[in-house]
C-alpha positions as a printed Julia matrix, in Angstrom:
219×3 Matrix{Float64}:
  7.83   66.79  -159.77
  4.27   67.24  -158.07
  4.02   63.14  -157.95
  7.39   62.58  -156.67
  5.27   60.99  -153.44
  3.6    58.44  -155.61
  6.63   57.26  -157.63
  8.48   54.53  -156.16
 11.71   55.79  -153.76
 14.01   53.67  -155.78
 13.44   55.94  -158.96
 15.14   58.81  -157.11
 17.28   57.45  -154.89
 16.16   59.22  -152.07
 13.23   58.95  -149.19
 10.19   61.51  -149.42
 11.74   63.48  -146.6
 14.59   63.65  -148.25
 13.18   64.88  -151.39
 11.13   67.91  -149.4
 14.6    69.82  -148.56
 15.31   70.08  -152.95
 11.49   71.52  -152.94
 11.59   74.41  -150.55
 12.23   77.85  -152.5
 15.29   79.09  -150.12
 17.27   75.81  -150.29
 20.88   76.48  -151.26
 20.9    73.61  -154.0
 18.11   75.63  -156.06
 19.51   78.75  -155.14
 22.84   77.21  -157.17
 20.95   76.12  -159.43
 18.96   78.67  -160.95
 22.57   80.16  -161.89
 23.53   77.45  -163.8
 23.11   77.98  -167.5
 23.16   76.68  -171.25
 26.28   79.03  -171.61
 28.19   77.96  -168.31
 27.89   74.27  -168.66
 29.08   74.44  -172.14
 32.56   76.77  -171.26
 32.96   74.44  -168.12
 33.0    71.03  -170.55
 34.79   73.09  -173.12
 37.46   74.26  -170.48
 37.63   70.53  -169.26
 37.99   68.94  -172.32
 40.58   71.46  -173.95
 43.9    71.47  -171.5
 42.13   73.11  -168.66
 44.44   73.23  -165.6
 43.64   69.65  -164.7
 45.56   68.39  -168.09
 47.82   66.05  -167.68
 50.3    67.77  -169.82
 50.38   70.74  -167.79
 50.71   69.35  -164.9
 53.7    67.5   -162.97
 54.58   66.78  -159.37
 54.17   69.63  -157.85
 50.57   70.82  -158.88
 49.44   72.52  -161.8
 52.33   75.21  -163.39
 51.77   78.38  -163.81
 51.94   78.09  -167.9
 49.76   74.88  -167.49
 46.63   75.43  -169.74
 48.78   77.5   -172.84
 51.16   75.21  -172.68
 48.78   71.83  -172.92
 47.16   74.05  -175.43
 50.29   74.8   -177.5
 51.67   71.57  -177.53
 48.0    69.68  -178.59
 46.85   68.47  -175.47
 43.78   68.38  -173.25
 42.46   65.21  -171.69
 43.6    62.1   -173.42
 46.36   64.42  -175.27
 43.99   64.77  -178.06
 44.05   67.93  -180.62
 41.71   70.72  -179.11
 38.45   70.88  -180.33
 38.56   74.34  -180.98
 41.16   76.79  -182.15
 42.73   79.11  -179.21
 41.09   81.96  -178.09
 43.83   84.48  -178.82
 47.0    82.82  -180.56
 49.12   85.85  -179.84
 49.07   85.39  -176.37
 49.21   81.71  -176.4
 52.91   82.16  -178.64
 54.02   84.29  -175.79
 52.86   81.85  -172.97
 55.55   79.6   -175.12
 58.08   82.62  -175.18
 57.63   82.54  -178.92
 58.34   86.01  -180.41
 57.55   86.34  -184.62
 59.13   88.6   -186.63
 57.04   87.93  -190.09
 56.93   91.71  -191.53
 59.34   94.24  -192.67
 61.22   95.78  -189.75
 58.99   99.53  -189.47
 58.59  101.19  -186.45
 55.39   99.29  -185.2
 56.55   95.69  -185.5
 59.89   97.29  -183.42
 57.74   98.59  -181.2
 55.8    95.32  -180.44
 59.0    92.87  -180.64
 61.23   95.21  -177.91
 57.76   94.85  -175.64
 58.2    91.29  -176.07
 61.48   90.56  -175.65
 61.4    93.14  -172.16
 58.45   91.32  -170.73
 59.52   87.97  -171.34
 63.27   88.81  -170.1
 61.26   90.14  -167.02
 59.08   87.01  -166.7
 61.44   84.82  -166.01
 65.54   85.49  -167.31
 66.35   81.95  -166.85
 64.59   80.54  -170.17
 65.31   80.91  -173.22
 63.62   83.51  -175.95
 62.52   82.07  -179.62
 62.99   84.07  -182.08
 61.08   83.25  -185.22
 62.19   85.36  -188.54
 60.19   85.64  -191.62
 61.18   89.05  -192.42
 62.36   91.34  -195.85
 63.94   93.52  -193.16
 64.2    97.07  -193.82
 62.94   97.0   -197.69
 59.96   95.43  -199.28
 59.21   92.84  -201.56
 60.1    95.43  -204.54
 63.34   96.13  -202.82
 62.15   99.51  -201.39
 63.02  100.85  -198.2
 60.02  100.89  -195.83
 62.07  101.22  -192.51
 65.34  102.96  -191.1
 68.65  100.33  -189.9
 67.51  101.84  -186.66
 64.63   99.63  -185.89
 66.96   96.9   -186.9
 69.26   97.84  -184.54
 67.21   98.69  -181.77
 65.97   94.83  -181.76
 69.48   93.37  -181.48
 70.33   96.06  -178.7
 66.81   94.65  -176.62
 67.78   91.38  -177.62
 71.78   91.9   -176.05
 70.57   93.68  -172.98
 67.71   90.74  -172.18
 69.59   88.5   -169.59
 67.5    85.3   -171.49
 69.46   83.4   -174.21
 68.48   84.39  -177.47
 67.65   81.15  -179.8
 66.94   82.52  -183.2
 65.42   80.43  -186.14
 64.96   81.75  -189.87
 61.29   79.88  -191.14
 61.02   81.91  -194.47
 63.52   84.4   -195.3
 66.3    87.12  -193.37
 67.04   89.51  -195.52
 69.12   92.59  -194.56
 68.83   93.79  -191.35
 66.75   90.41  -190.65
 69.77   88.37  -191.01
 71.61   90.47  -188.93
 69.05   89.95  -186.22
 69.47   86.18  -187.18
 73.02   85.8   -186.26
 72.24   87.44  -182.45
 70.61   84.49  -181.61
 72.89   82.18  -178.88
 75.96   80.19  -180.19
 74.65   76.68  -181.59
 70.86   78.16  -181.44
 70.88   79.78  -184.63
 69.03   77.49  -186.72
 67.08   77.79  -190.34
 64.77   75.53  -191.58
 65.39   73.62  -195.27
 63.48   75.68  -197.24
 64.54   79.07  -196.05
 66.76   81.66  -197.49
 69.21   84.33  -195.42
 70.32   87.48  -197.56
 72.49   89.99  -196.5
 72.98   93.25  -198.32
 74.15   96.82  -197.89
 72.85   99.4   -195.66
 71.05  102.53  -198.78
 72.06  105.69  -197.26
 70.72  108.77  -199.03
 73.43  110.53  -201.0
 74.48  114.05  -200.0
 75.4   116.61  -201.81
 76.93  120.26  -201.7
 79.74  122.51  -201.83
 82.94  120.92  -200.95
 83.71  123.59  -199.05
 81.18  122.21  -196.3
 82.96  119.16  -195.89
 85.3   121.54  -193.67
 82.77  122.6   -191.63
């Protein structure tokens, strides 16, 4: 860069003069410059090329949409509609962007926990669209048929899922056993759907027996 004098102007496009303002230290261009890095340029293409908000499926007449880079992710897109080149950062959060909620474990108090959270924040999001509901679940037992988790938890899903002003569409991709089914058949009228290879079981409620004097049962 030294010789830029004595090579021809038509090499750089620009006059001598022109080049002096890119080789003075406080010139904003350098300034810019120097933060430019291996690290940025890369996450800048990547952005671009993976259903950044520029897509054009998540876009439509009026601008970008507020969902616009999860959704192009979720449905494959990106420039030319191609596949993304890498998998999603965090695929939780990209199923909730879709107001996809997955019920793939037995019903304990932790998966309640995290499927009421979901079901409230999405209801708050935006009550006019609809929930998913997505049910690969033993319910309250195990594979081996042993309880793992009370009705309760059970119950306090379909309660979340009554009180949500959002329609409910419900769709068994495994199995809904138990309390699972039950949580299959909240799902809206004509939205309860399961898929050709899945099964729905429903079964009795195991109370613990109790025992005692029958005199107690007066009490």
């Amino acid at each position: 860069m030294e010789n830029y004098k004595n090579v021809p102007g038509y090499l750089y496009g620009l006059s001598p003069s022109q080049m002096d303002m890119f080789m003075t230290e406080d010139n904003p261009v350098r300034r810019q410059s120097e933060s430019v890095t291996e690290e940025s340029i890369s996450s800048a293409r990547n952005y671009l090329d993976n259903g950044g908000m520029w897509s054009m499926s998540g876009i439509n007449d009026r601008g970008p949409s507020k969902y616009s880079m999860s959704v192009s992710m979720y449905r494959g897109g990106g420039r030319g509609y191609g596949r993304p080149r890498t998998a999603p950062p965090d695929l939780p959060s990209l199923l909730l962007d879709a107001r996809i909620c997955y019920l793939g474990m037995p019903i304990v108090p932790a998966v309640t926990e995290l499927i009421v959270a979901q079901l409230m924040w999405l209801d708050y999001d935006n009550p006019s669209k609809p929930i998913y509901l997505y049910i690969n679940s033993s319910g309250t037992q195990n594979e081996k048929m042993e309880t793992v988790g009370s009705e309760t938890e059970a119950y306090a899903i379909a309660d979340t899922m009554a009180y949500c002003k959002s329609e409910m569409y419900t769709v068994n991709c495994g199995m809904a056993y138990g309390q699972a089914a039950m949580l299959l058949s909240q799902g809206a009228k004509g939205y309860r759907a399961v898929q050709p290879n899945s099964s729905t079981k429903l079964y009795l409620p195991k109370v613990s027996r109790s025992s005692g004097a029958v005199i107690d049962m007066w009490i």
